[in-house]
Short mmCIF file of C-alpha atoms and ligand atoms in Angstrom, two decimals:
data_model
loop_
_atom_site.label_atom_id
_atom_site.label_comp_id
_atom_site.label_asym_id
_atom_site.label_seq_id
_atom_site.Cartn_x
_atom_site.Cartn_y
_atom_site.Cartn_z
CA UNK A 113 9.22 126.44 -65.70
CA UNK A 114 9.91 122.91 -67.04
CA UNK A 115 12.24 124.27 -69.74
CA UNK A 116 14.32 126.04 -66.71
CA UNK A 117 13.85 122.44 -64.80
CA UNK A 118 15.37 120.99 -67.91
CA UNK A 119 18.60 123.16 -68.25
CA UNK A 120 19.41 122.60 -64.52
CA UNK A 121 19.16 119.12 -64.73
CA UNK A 122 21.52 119.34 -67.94
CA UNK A 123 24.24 121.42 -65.93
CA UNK A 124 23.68 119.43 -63.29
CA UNK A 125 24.33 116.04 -65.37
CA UNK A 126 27.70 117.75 -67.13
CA UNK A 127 29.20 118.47 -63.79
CA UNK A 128 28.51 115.05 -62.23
CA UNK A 129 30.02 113.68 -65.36
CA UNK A 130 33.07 115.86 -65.25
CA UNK A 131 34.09 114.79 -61.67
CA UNK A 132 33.87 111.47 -59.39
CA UNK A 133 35.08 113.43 -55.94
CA UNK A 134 31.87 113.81 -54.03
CA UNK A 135 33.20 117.59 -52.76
CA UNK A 136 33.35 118.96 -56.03
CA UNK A 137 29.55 117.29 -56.49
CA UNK A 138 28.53 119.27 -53.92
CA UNK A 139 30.26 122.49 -54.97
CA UNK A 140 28.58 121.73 -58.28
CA UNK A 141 24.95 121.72 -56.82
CA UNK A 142 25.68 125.03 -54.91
CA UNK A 143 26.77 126.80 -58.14
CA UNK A 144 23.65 125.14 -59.30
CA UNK A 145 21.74 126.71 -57.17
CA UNK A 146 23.35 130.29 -57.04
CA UNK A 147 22.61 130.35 -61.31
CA UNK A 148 19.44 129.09 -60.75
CA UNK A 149 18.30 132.73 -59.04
CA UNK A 150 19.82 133.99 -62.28
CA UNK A 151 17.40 132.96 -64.57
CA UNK A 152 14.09 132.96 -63.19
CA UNK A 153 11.56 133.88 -65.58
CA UNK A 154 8.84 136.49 -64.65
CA UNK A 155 5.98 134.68 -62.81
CA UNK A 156 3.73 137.27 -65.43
CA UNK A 157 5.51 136.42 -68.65
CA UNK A 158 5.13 133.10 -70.21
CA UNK A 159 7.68 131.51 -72.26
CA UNK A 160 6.57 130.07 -75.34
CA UNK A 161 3.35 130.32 -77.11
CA UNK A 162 -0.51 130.33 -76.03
CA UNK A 163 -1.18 127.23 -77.75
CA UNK A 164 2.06 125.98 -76.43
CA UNK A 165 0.09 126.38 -73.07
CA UNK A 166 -2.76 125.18 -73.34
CA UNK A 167 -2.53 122.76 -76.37
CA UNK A 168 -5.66 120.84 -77.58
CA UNK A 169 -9.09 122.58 -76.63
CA UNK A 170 -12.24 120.29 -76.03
CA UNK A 171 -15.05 121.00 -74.25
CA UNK A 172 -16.07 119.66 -70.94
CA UNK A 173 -19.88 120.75 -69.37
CA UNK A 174 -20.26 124.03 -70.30
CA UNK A 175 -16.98 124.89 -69.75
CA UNK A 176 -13.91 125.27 -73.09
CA UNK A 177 -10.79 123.53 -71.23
CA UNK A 178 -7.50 122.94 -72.52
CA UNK A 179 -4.99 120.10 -72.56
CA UNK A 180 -5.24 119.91 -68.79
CA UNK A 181 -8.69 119.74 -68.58
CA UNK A 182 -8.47 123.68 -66.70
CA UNK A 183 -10.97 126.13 -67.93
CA UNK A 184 -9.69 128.41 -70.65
CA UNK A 185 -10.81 131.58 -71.42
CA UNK A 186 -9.23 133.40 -74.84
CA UNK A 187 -9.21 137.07 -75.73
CA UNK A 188 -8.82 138.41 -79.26
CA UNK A 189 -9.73 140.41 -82.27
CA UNK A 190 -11.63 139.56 -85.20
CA UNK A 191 -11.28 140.61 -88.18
CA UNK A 192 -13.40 142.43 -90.70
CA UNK A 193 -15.44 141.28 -93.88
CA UNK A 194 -12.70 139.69 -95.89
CA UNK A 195 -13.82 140.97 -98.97
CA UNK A 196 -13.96 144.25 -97.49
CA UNK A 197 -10.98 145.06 -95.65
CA UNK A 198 -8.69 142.73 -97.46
CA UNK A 199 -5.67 144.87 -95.92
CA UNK A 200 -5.71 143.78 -92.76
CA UNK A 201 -5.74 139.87 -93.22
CA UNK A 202 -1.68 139.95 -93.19
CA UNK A 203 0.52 138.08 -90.81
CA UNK A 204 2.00 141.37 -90.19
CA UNK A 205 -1.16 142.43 -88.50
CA UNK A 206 -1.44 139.13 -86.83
CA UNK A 207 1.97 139.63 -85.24
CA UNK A 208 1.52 142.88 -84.29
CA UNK A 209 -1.89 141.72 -82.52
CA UNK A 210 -0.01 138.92 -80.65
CA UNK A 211 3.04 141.06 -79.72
CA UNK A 212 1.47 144.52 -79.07
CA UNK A 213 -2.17 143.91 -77.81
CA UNK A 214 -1.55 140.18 -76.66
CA UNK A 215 -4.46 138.29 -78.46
CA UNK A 216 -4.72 135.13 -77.93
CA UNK A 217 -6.86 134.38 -80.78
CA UNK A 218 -7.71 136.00 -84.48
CA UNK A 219 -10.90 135.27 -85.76
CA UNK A 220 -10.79 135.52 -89.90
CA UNK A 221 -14.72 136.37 -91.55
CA UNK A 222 -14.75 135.28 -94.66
CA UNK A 223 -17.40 137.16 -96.21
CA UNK A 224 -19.89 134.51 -98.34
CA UNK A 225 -22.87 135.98 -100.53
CA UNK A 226 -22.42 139.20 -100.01
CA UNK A 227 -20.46 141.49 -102.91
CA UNK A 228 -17.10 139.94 -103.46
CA UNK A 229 -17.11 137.16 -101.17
CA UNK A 230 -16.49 133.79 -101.20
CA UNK A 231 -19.19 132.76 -103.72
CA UNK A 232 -17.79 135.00 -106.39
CA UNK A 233 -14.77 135.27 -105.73
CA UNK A 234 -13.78 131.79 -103.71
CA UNK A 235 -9.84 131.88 -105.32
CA UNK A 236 -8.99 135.41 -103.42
CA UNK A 237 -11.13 135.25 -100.46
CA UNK A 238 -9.51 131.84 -99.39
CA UNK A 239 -6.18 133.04 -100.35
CA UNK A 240 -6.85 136.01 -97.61
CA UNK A 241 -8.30 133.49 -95.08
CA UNK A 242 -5.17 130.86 -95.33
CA UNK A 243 -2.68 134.01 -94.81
CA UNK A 244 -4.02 134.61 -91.34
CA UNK A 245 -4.66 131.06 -90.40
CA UNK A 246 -0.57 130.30 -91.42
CA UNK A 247 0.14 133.28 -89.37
CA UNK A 248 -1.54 132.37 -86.55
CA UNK A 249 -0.11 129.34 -86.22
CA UNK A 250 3.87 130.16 -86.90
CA UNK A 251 2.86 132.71 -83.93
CA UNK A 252 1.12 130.34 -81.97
CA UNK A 253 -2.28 131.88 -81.41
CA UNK A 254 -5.67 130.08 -81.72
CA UNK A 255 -7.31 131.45 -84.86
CA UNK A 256 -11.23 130.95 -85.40
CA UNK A 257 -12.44 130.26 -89.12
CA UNK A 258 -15.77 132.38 -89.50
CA UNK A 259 -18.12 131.39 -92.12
CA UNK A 260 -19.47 135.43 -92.17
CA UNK A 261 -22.66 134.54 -93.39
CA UNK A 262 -26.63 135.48 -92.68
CA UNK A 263 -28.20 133.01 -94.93
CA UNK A 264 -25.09 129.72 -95.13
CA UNK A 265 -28.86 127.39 -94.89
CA UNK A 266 -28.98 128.54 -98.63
CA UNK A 267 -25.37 127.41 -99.40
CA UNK A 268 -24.77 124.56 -97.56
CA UNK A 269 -22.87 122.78 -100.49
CA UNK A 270 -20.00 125.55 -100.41
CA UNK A 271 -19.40 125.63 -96.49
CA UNK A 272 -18.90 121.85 -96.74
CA UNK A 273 -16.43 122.30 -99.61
CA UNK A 274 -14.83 125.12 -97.66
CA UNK A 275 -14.95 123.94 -94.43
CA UNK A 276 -13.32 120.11 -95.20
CA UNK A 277 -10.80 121.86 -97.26
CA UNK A 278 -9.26 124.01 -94.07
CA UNK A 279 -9.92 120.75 -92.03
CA UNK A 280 -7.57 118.68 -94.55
CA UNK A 281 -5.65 121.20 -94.87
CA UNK A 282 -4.94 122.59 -90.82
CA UNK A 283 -6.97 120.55 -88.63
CA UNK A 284 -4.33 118.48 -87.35
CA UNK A 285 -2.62 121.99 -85.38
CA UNK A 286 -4.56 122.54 -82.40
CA UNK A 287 -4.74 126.11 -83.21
CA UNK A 288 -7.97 125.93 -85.21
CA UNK A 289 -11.92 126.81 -84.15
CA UNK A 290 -14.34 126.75 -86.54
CA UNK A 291 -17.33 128.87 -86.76
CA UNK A 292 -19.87 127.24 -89.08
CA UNK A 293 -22.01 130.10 -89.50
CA UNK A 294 -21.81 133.79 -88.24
CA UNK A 295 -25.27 135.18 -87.76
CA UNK A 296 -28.49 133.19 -88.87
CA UNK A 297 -31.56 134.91 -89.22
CA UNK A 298 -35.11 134.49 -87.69
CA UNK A 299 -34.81 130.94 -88.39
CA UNK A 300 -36.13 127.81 -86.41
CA UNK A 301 -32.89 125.87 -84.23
CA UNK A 302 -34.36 122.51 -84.65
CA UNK A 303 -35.90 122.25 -87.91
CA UNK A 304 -32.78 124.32 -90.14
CA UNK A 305 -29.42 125.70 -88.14
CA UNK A 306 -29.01 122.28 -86.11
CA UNK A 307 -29.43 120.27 -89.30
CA UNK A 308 -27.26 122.48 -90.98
CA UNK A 309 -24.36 122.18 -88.48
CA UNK A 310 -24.82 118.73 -88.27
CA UNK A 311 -23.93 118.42 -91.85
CA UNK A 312 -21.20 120.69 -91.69
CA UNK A 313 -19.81 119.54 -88.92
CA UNK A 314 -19.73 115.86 -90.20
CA UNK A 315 -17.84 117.30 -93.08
CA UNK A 316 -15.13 118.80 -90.55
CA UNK A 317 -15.06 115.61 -88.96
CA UNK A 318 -14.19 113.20 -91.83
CA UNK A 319 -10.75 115.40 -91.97
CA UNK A 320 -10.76 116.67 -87.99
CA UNK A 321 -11.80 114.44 -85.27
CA UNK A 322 -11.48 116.53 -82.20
CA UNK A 323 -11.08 120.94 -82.84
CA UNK A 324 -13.29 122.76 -81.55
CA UNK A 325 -16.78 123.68 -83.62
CA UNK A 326 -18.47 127.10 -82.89
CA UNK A 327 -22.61 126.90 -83.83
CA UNK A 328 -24.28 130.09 -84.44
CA UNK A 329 -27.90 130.16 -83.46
CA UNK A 330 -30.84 132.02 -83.82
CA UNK A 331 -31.65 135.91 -84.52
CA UNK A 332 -28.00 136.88 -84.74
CA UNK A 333 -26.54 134.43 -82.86
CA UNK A 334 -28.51 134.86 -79.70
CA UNK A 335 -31.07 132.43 -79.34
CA UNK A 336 -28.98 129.99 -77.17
CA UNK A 337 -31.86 129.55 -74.93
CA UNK A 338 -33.24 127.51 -78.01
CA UNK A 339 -30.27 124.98 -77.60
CA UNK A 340 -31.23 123.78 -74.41
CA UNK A 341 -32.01 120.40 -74.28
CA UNK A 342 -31.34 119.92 -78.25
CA UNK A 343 -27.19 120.44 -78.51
CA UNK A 344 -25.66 118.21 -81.33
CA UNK A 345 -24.80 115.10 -80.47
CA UNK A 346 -20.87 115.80 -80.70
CA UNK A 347 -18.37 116.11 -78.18
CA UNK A 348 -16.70 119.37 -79.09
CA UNK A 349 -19.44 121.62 -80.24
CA UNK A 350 -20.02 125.59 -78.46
CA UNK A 351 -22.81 127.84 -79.17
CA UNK A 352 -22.34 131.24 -80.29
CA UNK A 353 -23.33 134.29 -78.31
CA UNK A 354 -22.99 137.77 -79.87
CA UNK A 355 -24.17 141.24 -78.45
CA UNK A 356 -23.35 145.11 -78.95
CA UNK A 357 -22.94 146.46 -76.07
CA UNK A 358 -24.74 149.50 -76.08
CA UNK A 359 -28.01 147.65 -77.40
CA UNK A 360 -27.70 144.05 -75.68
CA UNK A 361 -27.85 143.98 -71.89
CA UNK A 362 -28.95 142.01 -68.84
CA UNK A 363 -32.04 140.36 -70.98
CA UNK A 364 -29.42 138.79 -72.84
CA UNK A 365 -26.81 137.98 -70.28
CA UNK A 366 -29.66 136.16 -68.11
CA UNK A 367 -30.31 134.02 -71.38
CA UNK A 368 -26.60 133.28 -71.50
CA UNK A 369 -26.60 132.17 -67.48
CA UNK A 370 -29.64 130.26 -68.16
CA UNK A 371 -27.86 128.26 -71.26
CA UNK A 372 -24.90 127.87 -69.42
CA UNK A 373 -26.64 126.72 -66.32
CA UNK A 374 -28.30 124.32 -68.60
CA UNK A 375 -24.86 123.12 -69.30
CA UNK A 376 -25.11 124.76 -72.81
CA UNK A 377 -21.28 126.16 -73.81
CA UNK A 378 -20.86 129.50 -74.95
CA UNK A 379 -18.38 131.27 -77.09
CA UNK A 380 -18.68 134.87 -77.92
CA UNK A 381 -16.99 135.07 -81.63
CA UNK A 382 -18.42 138.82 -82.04
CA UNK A 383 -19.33 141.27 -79.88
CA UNK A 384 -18.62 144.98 -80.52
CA UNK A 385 -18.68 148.40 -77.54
CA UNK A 386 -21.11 150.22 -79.52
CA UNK A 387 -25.10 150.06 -80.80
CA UNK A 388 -25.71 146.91 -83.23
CA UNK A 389 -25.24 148.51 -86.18
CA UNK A 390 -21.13 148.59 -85.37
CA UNK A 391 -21.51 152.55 -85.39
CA UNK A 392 -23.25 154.58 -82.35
CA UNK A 393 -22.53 155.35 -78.86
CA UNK A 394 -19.95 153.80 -76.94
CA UNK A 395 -21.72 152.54 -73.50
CA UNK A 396 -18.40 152.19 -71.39
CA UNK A 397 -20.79 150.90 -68.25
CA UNK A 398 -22.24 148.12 -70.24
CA UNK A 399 -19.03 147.01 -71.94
CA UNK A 400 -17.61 146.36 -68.27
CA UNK A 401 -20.82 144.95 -67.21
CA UNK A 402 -20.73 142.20 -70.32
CA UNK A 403 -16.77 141.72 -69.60
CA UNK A 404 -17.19 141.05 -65.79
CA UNK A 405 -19.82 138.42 -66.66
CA UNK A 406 -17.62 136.83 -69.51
CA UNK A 407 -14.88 136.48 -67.04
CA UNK A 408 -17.21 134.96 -64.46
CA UNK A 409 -18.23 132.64 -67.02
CA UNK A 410 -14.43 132.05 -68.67
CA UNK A 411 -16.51 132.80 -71.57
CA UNK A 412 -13.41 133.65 -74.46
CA UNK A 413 -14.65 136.45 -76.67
CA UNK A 414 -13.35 138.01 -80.40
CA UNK A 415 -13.52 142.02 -80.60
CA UNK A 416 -15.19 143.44 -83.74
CA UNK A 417 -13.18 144.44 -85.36
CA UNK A 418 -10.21 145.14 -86.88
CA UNK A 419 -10.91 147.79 -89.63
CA UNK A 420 -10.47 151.25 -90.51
CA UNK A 421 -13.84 151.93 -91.50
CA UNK A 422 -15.03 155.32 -90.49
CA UNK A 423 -17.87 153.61 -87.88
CA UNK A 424 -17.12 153.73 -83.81
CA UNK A 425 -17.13 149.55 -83.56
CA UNK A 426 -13.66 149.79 -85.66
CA UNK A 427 -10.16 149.28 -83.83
CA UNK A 428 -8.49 151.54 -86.16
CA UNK A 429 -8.61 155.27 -87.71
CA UNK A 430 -8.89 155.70 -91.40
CA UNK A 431 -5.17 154.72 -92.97
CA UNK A 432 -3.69 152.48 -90.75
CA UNK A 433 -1.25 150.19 -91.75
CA UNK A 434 -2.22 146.53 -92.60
CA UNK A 435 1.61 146.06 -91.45
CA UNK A 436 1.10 146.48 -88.27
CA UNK A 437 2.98 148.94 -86.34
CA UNK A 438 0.16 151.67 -85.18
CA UNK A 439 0.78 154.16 -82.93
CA UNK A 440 -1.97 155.34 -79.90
CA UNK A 441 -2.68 158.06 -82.87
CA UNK A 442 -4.29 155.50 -85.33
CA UNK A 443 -6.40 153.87 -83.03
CA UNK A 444 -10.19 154.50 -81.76
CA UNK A 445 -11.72 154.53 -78.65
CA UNK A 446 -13.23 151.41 -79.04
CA UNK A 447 -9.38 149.80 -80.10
CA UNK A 448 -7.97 151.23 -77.25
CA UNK A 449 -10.56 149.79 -74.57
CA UNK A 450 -9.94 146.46 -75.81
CA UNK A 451 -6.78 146.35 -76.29
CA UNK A 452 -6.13 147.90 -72.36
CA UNK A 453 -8.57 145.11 -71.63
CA UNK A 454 -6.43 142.67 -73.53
CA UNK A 455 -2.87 144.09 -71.95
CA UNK A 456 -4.51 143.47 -68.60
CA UNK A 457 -5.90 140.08 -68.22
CA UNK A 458 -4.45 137.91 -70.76
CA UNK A 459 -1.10 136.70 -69.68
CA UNK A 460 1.85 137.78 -71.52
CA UNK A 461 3.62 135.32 -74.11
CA UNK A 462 7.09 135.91 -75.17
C1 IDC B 285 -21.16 145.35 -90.11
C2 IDC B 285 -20.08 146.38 -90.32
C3 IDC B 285 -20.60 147.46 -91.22
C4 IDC B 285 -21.12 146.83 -92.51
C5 IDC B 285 -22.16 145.74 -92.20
C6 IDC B 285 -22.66 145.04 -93.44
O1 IDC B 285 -19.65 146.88 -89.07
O2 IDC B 285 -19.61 148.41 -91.53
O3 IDC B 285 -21.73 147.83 -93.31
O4 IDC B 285 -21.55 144.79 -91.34
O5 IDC B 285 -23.66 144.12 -93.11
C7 IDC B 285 -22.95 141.90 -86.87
C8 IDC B 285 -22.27 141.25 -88.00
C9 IDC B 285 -21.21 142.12 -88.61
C10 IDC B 285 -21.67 143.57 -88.62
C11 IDC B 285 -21.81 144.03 -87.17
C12 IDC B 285 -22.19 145.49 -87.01
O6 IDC B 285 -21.73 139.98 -87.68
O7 IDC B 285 -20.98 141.69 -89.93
O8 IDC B 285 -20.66 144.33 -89.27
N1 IDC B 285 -22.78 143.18 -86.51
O9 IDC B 285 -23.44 145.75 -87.59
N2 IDC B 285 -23.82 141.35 -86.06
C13 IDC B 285 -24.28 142.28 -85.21
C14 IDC B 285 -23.62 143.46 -85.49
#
């Protein structure tokens, strides 16, 4: 609406300038105000970006707010293994996610110990991650750096060499999250994963003063009841929260209410429609029961994933495109839910 503000006043300014009799002034407002019906935009449709929107995220209570200080809640897709599903980490695919299933964000896993990833083959696997992150910024989405690790407390040298190279290199857009560490194991909050972020996280911060941090916690990123009472001591930090649908239920969403009541942010980077192990049964009642409480919450959430693996928890069928471009045919059940999810409650950016 300000842009349309601005080309009024801009007409409005030419006409006074082109005449000094106060009748044609006031002929000049009425024509005005007959163009101005003309080109209303679409109270649904957005002009401009998302992160034209809502600009630099920060974190206020338990709450992820954007430049306005209004709650913010963010709906997207992440992506696969990087090492694994290399295809799909294109800015092809991240337009197609923006303009076709209206993501808001793209969260990139960059695969770490495991065959092929980053601590073999560092060169590539950034080269795959930087794609999407340039991509998500020319299209002006939020994009979430994933270290896709289960053990990072065993390579905590590389994620600060990784991590304070995509601060130096991107932290001053507003588009970037990072995610320190995907999915820790059964091990202890307070005596290894907050230490761990902390260092990390200092890292980030020689390069990036203010993006937002995402901290995974315990047994697969859902102990947050364990950060109660011991967050880090940094301004913009959120705890991770990750469930499967058709295995994780209340029991878990009553130790999310009770970390958020405890003022304890949350930020679902991962959750998936189906059983834990990304393959299974699709529990349609659950998956609305988890969505209804995210929205409650304005609790922003990341869709695994996109892939074409032959496993229910993947957005696409086997063979399609990492262009983009895929038709109802080429996508699962699980794709389609989110994405209808996606269509109807994030706004529309064009
Ligand atoms: C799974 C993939 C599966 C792959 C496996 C390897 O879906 O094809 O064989 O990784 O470990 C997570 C993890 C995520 C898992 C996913 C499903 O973050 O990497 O992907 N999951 O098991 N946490 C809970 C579930």
């Amino acid at each position: 609406m300000k842009l349309v503000k601005f080309v009024f006043t801009l007409v409005f300014i030419v006409f006074i300038g082109c005449s000094s009799k106060s009748d044609e002034v006031s002929e000049a407002k009425e024509k005005i105000e007959s163009q101005k019906e003309e080109v209303e935009v679409p109270e649904e449709t957005i002009i401009g970006t998302v992160v034209e929107k809502h600009g630099q995220l920060s974190v206020e209570g338990n709450h992820m707010v954007d430049k306005d200080r209004n709650p913010v809640q963010l709906r997207g897709m992440s992506l696969f293994w990087s090492q694994w599903m290399g295809q799909y980490y294109t800015k092809e695919t991240v337009k197609w996610l923006k303009e076709d299933w209206n993501v808001t964000i793209i969260r990139v896993a960059m695969g770490v110990e495991d065959d092929g990833g980053y601590l073999t083959n560092g060169a590539s696997e950034k080269a795959k991650v930087f794609e999407v992150i340039d991509a998500a910024i020319e299209e002006g989405i939020y994009v979430l750096v994933d270290w896709h690790s289960h053990h990072a407390e065993d390579y905590v040298g590389e994620a600060k060499i990784f991590f304070a190279e995509v601060a130096e290199k991107y932290g001053e857009y507003p588009n970037l999250i990072y995610e320190t560490y995907n999915e820790p194991l059964d091990v202890s909050w307070e005596g290894v994963l907050k230490p761990y972020h902390e260092e990390v996280v200092t890292e980030i911060r020689k390069y990036d003063p203010d993006n937002i941090v995402v901290c995974g916690t315990r047994n697969w990123s859902q102990g947050v009841s364990e950060v109660i009472g011991n967050k880090l001591n940094d301004p913009n930090i959120i705890y991770t929260l990750h469930y499967y649908a058709s295995t994780h239920k209340e029991d878990l969403r009553n130790a999310a209410q009770t970390a958020l009541d405890n003022d304890v942010p949350l930020f679902v980077t991962e959750y998936g429609v189906t059983e834990y192990t990304g393959d299974g049964a699709i529990d349609i009642t659950s998956v609305e029961e988890w969505w209804t409480f995210l929205d409650a919450n304005d609790i922003s959430w990341c869709n695994w994933s996109v892939a074409d693996k032959e496993e229910n928890s993947a957005a696409l069928k086997p063979g399609a495109s990492g262009l983009g471009g895929w038709q109802e045919s080429e996508i699962t059940q699980s794709g389609q839910m989110v994405k209808d999810e996606m269509l109807e409650k994030n706004q529309s950016f064009k």
